[in-house]
mmCIF file of C-alpha atoms and ligand atoms in Angstrom:
data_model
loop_
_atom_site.group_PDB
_atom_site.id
_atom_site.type_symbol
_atom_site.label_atom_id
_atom_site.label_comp_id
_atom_site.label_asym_id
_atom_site.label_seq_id
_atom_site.Cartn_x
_atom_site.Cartn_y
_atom_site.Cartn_z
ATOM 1 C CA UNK A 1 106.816 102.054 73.082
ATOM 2 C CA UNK A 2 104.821 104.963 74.445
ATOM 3 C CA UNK A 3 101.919 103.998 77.547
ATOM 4 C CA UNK A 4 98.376 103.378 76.517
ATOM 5 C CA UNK A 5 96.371 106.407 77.277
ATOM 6 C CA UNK A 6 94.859 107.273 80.822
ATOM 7 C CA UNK A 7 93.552 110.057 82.519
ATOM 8 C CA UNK A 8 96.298 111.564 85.131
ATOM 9 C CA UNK A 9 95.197 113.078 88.232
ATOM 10 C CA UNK A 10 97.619 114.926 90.774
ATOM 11 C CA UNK A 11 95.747 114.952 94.121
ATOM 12 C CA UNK A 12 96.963 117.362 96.994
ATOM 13 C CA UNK A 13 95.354 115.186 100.017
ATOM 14 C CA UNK A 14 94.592 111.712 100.714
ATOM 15 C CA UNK A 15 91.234 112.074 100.411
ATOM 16 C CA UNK A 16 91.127 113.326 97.477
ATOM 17 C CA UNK A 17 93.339 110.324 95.979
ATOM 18 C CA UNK A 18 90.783 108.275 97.434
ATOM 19 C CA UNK A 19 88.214 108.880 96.080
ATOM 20 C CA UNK A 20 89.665 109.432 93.015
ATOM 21 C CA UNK A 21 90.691 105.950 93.087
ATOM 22 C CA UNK A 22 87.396 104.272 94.596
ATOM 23 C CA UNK A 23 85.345 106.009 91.605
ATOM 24 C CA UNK A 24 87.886 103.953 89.090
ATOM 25 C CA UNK A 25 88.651 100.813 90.991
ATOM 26 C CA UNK A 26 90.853 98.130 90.011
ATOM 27 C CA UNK A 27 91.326 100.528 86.630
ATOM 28 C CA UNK A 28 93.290 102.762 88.650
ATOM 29 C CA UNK A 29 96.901 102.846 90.057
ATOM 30 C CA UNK A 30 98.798 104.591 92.611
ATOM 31 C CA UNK A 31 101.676 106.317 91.143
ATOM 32 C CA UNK A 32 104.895 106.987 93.576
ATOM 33 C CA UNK A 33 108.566 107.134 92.038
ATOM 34 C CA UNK A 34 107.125 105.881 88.947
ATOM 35 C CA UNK A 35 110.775 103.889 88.753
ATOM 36 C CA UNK A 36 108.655 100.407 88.091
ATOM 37 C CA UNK A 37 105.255 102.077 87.465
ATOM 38 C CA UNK A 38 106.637 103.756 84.403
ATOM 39 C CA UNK A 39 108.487 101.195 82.898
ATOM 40 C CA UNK A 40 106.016 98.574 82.758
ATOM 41 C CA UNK A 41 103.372 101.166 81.647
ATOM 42 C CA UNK A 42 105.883 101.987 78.388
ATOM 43 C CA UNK A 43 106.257 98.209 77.907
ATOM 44 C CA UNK A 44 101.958 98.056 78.338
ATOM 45 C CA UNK A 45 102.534 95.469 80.505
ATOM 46 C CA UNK A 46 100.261 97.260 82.289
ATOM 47 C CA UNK A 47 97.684 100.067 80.855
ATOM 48 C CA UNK A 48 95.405 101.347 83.563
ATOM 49 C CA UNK A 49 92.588 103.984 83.082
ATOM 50 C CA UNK A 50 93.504 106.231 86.131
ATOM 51 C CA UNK A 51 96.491 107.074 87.416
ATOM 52 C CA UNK A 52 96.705 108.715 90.915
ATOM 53 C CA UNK A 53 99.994 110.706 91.231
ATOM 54 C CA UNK A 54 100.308 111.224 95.201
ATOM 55 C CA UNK A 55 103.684 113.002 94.561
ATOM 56 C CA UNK A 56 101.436 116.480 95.616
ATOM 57 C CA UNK A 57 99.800 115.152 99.060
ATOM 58 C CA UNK A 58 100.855 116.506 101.939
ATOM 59 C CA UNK A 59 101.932 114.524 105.123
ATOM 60 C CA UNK A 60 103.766 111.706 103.360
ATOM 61 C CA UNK A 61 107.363 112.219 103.180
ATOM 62 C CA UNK A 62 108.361 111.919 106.945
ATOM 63 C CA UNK A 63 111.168 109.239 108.358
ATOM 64 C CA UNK A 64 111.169 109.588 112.079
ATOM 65 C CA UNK A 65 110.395 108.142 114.785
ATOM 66 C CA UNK A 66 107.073 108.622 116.532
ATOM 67 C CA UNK A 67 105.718 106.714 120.187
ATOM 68 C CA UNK A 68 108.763 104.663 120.257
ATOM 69 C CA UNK A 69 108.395 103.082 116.313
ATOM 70 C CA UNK A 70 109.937 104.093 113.398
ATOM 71 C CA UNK A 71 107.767 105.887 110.935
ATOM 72 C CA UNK A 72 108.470 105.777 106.850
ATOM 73 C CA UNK A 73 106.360 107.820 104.971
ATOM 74 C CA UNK A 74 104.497 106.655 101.657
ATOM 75 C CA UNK A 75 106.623 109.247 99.888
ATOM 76 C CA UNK A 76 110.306 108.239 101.492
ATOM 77 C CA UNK A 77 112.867 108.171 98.421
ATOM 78 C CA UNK A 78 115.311 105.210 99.057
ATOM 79 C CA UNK A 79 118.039 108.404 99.165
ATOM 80 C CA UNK A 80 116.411 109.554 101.605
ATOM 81 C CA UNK A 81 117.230 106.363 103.637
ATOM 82 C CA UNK A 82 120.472 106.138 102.320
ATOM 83 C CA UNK A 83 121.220 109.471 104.272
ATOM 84 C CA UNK A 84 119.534 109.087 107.160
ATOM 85 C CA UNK A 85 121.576 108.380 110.359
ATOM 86 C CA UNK A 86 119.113 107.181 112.050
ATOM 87 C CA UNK A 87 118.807 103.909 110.151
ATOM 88 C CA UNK A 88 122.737 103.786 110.144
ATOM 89 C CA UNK A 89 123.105 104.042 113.718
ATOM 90 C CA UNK A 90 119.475 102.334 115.226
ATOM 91 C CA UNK A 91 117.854 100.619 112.485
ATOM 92 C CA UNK A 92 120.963 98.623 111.092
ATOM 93 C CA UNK A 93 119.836 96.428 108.537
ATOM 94 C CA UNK A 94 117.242 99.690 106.722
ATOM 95 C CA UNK A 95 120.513 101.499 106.850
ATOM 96 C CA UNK A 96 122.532 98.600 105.260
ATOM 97 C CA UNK A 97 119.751 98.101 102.832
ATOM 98 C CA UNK A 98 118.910 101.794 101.081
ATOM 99 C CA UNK A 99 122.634 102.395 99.438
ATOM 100 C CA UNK A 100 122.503 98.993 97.524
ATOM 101 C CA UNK A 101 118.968 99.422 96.081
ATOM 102 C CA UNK A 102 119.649 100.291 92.283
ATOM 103 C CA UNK A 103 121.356 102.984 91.753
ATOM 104 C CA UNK A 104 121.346 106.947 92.693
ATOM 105 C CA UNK A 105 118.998 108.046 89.504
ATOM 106 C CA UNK A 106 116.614 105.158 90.763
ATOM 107 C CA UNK A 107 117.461 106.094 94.761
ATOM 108 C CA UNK A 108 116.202 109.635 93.915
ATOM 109 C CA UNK A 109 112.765 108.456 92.840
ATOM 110 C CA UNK A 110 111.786 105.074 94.484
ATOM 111 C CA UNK A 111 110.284 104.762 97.281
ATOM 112 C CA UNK A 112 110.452 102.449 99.880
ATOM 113 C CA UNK A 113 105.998 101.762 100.349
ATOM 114 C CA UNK A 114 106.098 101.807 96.296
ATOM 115 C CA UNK A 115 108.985 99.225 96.998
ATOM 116 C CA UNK A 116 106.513 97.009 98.864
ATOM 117 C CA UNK A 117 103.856 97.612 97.354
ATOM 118 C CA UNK A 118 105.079 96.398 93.733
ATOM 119 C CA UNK A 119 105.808 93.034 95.729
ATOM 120 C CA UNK A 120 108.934 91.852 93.397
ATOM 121 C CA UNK A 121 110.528 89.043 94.816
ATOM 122 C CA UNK A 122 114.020 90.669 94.081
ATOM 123 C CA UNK A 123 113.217 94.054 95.612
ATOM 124 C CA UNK A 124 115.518 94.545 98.537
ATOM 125 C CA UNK A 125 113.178 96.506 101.267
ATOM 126 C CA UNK A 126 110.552 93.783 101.611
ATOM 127 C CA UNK A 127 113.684 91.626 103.273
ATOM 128 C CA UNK A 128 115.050 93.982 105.424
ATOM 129 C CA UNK A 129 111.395 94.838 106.818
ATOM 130 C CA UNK A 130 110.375 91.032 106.949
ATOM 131 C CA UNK A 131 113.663 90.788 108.575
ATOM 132 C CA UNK A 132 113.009 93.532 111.280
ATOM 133 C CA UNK A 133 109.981 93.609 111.401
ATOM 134 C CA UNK A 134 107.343 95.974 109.586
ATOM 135 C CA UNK A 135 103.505 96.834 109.862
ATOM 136 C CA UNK A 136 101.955 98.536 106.855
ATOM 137 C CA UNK A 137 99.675 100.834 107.040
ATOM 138 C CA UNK A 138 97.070 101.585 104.699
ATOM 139 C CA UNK A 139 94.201 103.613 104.353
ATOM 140 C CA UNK A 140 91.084 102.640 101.213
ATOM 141 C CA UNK A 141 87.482 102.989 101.067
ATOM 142 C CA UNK A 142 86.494 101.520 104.755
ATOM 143 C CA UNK A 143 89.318 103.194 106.642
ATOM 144 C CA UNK A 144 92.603 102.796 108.177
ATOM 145 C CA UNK A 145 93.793 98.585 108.589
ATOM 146 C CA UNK A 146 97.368 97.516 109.192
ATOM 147 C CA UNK A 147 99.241 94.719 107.654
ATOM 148 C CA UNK A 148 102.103 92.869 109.485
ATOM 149 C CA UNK A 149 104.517 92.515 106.750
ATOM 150 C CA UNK A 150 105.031 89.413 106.436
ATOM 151 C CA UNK A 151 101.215 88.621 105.332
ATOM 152 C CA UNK A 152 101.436 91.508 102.690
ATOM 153 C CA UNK A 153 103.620 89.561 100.072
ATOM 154 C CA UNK A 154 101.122 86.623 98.288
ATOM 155 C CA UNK A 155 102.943 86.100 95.185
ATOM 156 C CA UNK A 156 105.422 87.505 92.754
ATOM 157 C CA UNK A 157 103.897 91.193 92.536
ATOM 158 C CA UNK A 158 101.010 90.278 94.346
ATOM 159 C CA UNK A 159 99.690 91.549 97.806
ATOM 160 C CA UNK A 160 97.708 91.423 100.257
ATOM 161 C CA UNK A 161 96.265 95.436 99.232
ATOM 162 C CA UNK A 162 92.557 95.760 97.671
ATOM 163 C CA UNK A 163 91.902 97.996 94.914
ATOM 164 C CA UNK A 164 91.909 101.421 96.095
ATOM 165 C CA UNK A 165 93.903 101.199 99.110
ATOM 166 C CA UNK A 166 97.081 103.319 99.283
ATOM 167 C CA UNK A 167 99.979 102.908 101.685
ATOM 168 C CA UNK A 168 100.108 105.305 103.698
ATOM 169 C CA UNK A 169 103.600 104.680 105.650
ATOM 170 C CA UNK A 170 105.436 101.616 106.925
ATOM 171 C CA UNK A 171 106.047 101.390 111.065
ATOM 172 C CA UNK A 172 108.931 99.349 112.482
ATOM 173 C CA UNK A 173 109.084 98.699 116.619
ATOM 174 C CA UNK A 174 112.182 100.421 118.546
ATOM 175 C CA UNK A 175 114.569 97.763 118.254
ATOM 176 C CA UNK A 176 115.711 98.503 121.105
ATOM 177 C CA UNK A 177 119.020 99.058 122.756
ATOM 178 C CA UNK A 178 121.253 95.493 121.993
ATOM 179 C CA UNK A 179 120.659 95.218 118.564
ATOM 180 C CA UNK A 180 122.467 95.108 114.950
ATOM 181 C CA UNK A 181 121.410 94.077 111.293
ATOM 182 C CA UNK A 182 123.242 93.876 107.825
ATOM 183 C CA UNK A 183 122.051 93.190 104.439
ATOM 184 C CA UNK A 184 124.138 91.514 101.997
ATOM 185 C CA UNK A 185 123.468 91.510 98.235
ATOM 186 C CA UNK A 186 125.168 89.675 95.624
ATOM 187 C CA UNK A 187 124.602 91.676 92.127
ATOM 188 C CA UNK A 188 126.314 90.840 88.973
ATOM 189 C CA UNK A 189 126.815 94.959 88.388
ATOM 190 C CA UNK A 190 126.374 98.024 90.568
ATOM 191 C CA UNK A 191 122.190 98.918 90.340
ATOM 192 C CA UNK A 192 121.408 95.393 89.284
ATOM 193 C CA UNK A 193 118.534 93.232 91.084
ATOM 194 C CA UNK A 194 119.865 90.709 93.440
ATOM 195 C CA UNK A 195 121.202 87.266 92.300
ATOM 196 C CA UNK A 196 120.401 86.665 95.989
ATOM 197 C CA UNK A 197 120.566 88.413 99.008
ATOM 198 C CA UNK A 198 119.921 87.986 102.964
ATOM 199 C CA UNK A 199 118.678 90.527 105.759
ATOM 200 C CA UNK A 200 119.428 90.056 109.119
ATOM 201 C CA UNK A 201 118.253 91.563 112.295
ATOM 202 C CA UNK A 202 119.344 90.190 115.866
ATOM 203 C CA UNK A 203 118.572 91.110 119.345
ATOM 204 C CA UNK A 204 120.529 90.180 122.225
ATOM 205 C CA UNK A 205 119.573 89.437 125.513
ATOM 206 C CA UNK A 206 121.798 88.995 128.251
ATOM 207 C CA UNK A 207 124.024 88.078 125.932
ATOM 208 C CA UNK A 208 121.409 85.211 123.912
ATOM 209 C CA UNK A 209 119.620 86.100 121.065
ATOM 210 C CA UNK A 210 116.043 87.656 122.014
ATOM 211 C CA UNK A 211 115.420 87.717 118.373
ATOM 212 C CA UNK A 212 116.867 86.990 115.038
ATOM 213 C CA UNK A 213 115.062 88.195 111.890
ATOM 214 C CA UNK A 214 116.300 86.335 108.755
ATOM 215 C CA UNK A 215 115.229 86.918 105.057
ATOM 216 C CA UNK A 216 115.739 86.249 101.508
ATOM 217 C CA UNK A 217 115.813 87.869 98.337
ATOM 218 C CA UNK A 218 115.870 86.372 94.730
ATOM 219 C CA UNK A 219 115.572 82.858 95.923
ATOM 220 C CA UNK A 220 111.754 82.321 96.240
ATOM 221 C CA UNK A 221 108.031 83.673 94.502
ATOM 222 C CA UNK A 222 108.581 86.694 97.008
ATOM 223 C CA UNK A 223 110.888 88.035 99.428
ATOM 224 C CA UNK A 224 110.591 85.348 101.845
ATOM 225 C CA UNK A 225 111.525 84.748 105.697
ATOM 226 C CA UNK A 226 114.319 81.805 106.744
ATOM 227 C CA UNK A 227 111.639 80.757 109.349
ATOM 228 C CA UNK A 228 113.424 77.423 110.978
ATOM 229 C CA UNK A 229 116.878 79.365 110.910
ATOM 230 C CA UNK A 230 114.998 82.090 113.081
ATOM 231 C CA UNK A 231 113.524 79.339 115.381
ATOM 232 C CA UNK A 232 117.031 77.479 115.731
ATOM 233 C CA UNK A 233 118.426 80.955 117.259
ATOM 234 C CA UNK A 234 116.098 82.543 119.359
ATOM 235 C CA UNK A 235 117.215 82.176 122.376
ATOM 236 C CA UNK A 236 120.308 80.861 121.609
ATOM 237 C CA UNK A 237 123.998 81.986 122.380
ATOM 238 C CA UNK A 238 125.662 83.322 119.332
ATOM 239 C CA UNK A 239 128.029 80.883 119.097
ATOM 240 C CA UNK A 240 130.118 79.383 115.394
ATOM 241 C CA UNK A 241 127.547 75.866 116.028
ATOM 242 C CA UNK A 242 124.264 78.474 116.225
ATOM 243 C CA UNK A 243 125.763 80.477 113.429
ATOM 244 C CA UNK A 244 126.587 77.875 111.100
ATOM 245 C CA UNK A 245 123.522 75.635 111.974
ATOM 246 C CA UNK A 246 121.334 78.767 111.365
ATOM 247 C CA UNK A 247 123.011 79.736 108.057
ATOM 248 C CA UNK A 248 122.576 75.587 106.506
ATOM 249 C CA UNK A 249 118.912 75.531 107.804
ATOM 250 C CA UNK A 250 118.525 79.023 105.566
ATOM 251 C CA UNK A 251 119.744 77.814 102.338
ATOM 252 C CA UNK A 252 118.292 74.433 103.112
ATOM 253 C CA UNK A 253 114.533 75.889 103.148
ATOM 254 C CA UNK A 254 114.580 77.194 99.683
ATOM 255 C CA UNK A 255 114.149 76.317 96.186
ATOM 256 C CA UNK A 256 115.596 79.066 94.271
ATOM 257 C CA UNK A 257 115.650 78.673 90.077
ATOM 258 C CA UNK A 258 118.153 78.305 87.927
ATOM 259 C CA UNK A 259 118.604 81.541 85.633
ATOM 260 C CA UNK A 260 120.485 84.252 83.745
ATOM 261 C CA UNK A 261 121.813 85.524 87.180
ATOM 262 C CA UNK A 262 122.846 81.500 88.657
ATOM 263 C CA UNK A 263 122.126 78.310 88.711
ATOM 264 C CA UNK A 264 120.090 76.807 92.062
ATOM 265 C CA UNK A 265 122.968 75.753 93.548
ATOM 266 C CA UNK A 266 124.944 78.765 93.467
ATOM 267 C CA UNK A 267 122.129 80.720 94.838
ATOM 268 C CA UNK A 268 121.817 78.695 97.579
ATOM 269 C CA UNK A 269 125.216 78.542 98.778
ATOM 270 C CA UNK A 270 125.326 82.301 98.100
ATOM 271 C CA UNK A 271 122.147 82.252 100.691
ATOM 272 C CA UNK A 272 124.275 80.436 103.399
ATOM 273 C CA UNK A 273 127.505 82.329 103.331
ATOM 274 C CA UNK A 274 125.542 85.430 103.226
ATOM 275 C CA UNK A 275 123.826 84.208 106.154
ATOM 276 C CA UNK A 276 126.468 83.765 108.394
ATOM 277 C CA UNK A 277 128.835 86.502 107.293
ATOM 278 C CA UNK A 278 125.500 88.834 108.355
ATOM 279 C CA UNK A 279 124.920 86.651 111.614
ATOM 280 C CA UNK A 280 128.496 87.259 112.429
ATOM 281 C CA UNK A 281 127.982 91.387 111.679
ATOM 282 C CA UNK A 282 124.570 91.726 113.131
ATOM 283 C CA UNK A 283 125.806 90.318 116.444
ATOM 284 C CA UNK A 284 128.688 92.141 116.266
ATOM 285 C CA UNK A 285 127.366 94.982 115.878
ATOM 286 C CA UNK A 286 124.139 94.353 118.516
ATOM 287 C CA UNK A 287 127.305 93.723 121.246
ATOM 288 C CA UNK A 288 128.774 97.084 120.753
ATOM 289 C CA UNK A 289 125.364 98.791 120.230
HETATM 290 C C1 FAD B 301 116.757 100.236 86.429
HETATM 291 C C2 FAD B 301 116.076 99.891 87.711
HETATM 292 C C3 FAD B 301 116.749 99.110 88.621
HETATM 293 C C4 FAD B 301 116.144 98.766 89.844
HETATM 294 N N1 FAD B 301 116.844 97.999 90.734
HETATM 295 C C5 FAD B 301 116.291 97.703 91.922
HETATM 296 C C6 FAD B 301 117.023 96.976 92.903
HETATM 297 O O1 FAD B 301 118.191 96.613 92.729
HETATM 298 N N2 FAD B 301 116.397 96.674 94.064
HETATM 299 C C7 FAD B 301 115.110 97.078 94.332
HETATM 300 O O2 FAD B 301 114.603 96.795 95.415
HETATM 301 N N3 FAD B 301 114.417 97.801 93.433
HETATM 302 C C8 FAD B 301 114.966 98.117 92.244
HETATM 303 N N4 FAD B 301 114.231 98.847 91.339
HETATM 304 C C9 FAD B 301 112.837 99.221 91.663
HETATM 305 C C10 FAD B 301 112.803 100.517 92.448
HETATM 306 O O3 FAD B 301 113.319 100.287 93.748
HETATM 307 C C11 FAD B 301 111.396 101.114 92.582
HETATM 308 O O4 FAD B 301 111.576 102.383 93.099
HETATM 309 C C12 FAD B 301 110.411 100.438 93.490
HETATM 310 O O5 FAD B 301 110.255 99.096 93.173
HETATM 311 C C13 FAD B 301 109.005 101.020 93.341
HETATM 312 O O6 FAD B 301 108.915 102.222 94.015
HETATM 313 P P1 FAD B 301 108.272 103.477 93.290
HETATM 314 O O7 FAD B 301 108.045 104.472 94.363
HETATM 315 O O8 FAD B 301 109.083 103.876 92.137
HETATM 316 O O9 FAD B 301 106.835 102.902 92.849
HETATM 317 P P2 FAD B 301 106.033 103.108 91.495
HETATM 318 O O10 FAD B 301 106.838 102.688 90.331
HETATM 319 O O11 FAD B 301 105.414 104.446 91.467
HETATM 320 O O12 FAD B 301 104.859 102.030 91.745
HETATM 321 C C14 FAD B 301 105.134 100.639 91.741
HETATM 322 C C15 FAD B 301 103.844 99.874 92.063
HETATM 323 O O13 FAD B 301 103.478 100.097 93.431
HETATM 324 C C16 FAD B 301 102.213 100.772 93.517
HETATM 325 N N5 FAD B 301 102.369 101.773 94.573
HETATM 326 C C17 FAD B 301 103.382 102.666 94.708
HETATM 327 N N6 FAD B 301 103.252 103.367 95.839
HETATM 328 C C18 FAD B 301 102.111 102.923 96.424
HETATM 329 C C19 FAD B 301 101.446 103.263 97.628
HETATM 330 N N7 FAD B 301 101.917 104.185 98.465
HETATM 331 N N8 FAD B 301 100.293 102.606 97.931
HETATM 332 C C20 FAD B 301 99.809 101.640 97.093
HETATM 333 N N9 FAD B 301 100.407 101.274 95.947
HETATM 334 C C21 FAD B 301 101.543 101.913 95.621
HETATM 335 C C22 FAD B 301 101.958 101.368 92.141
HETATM 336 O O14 FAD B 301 100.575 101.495 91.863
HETATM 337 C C23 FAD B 301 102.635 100.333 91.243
HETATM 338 O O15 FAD B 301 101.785 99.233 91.047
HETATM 339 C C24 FAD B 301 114.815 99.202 90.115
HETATM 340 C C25 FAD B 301 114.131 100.014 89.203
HETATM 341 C C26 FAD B 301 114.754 100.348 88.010
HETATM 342 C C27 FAD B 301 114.015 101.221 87.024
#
């Protein structure tokens, strides 16, 4: 099926996409990669008047780190992440994350704001940054405003964005020097959407965890945080108990559905060996950092 019509604008600054899309409102749409804008605009799931290619503006497509945080530009291609060796080596569970999103046509495209910003509860980068730890930063009509992460996601493709607002990047804090993360996905074919999947982040101190960052993909309305499994560690030593306590409170706190990909049962126990194989790594990994 070909898109219902709309008028297509190609904006070379910010401003000028802003306005563009305060003068059409909720009739408009950002476009990034276009890898889920496109297909649900052929389907007419969707069939806005505007679109707003930001493709053209300048000043979006850096990944580096600025005033001790890690910067991701609105126009960062997941391929882009999947090279960088900065995620490998400081930002372990981004750099776990980017190779296992889709596949390389898709990689090329996507990008990791567009990621967030389409809110689907299987998408891969809203765990990882719930996991570490994101702000998102947006710009609309009455300024600049940040969101922490994990108030963007409301709903399956819904957020916490107004009409008109465009992400502008995505910051994540220095993790600092003990620290180690892995994402592990569970797909039924290379470039499929998760069955289920788990982020983990962990920073020692002195040996305890300072923090652990724990979340979930596939298993809830949006990628969601294993809240009481992060609670039960902090501050903990990363012992088998913690590990394997952490990893049962995980798959105890969710109520995934039974469908094409598994049944609710299978997803949850996928949810806590997941979780403690990536415990295991991310402290590993933290202790030789
Ligand atoms: C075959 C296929 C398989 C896929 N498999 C996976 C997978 O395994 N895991 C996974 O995580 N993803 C997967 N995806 C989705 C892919 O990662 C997309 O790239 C991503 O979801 C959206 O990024 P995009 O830049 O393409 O956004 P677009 O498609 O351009 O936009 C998506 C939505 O976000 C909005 N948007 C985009 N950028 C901004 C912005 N800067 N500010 C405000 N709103 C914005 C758009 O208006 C639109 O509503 C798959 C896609 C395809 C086609």
């Amino acid at each position: 099926m070909y898109p219902a019509s709309f008028e297509y604008f190609a904006p070379t600054s910010l401003d000028e996409a802003l306005e563009t899309l305060e003068r059409f409102g909720d009739e408009a749409k950002v476009l990034a990669g276009g890898q889920s804008l496109i297909p649900l605009l052929k389907l007419r799931v969707t069939a806005p008047r505007a679109l707003v290619d930001i493709n053209r503006v300048e000043g979006l497509d850096g990944l580096a780190e600025k005033g001790g945080r890690l910067r991701i530009g609105a126009l960062v291609r997941h391929k882009t992440c999947e090279r960088s060796d900065l995620l490998k080596q400081r930002y372990g569970v981004l750099g776990s994350t980017a190779p296992q999103v889709s596949d390389p046509i898709v990689r090329n495209l996507g990008t990791v704001c567009g990621s967030v910003a389409h809110a689907d509860p299987q998408g891969d980068w809203g765990s990882a940054l719930l996991a570490i730890g994101a702000d998102v930063v947006v710009r609309g009509p009455s300024g600049e405003r940040t969101i922490p992460i994990d108030e963007l996601f409301q709903g399956p493709f819904m957020t916490a964005l107004e009409p008109g607002e465009i992400v502008t990047r995505i910051d994540v804090a220095d993790p600092g020097a003990r620290a180690g993360g892995q994402y592990l996905k569970l797909e039924r074919k290379v470039g499929d959407f998760a069955t289920a999947a788990v982020a983990v982040h962990v920073s020692l101190s002195n040996g305890t965890i300072g923090r652990a960052g724990i979340a979930l993909t596939g298993v809830g309305p949006t990628n969601l945080k294993a809240r009481e499994a992060e609670e039960a560690l902090a501050g903990a030593e990363p012992t088998d108990e913690a590990i394997t306590t952490a990893a049962r409170l995980a798959a105890e706190g969710v109520e995934p559905l039974d469908d094409n990909r598994g049944s609710a049962e299978y997803k949850r126990n996928v949810v806590r060996v997941f979780t403690e194989r990536a415990l295991r790594a991310s402290v590993a990994a933290a202790r030789e950092a």
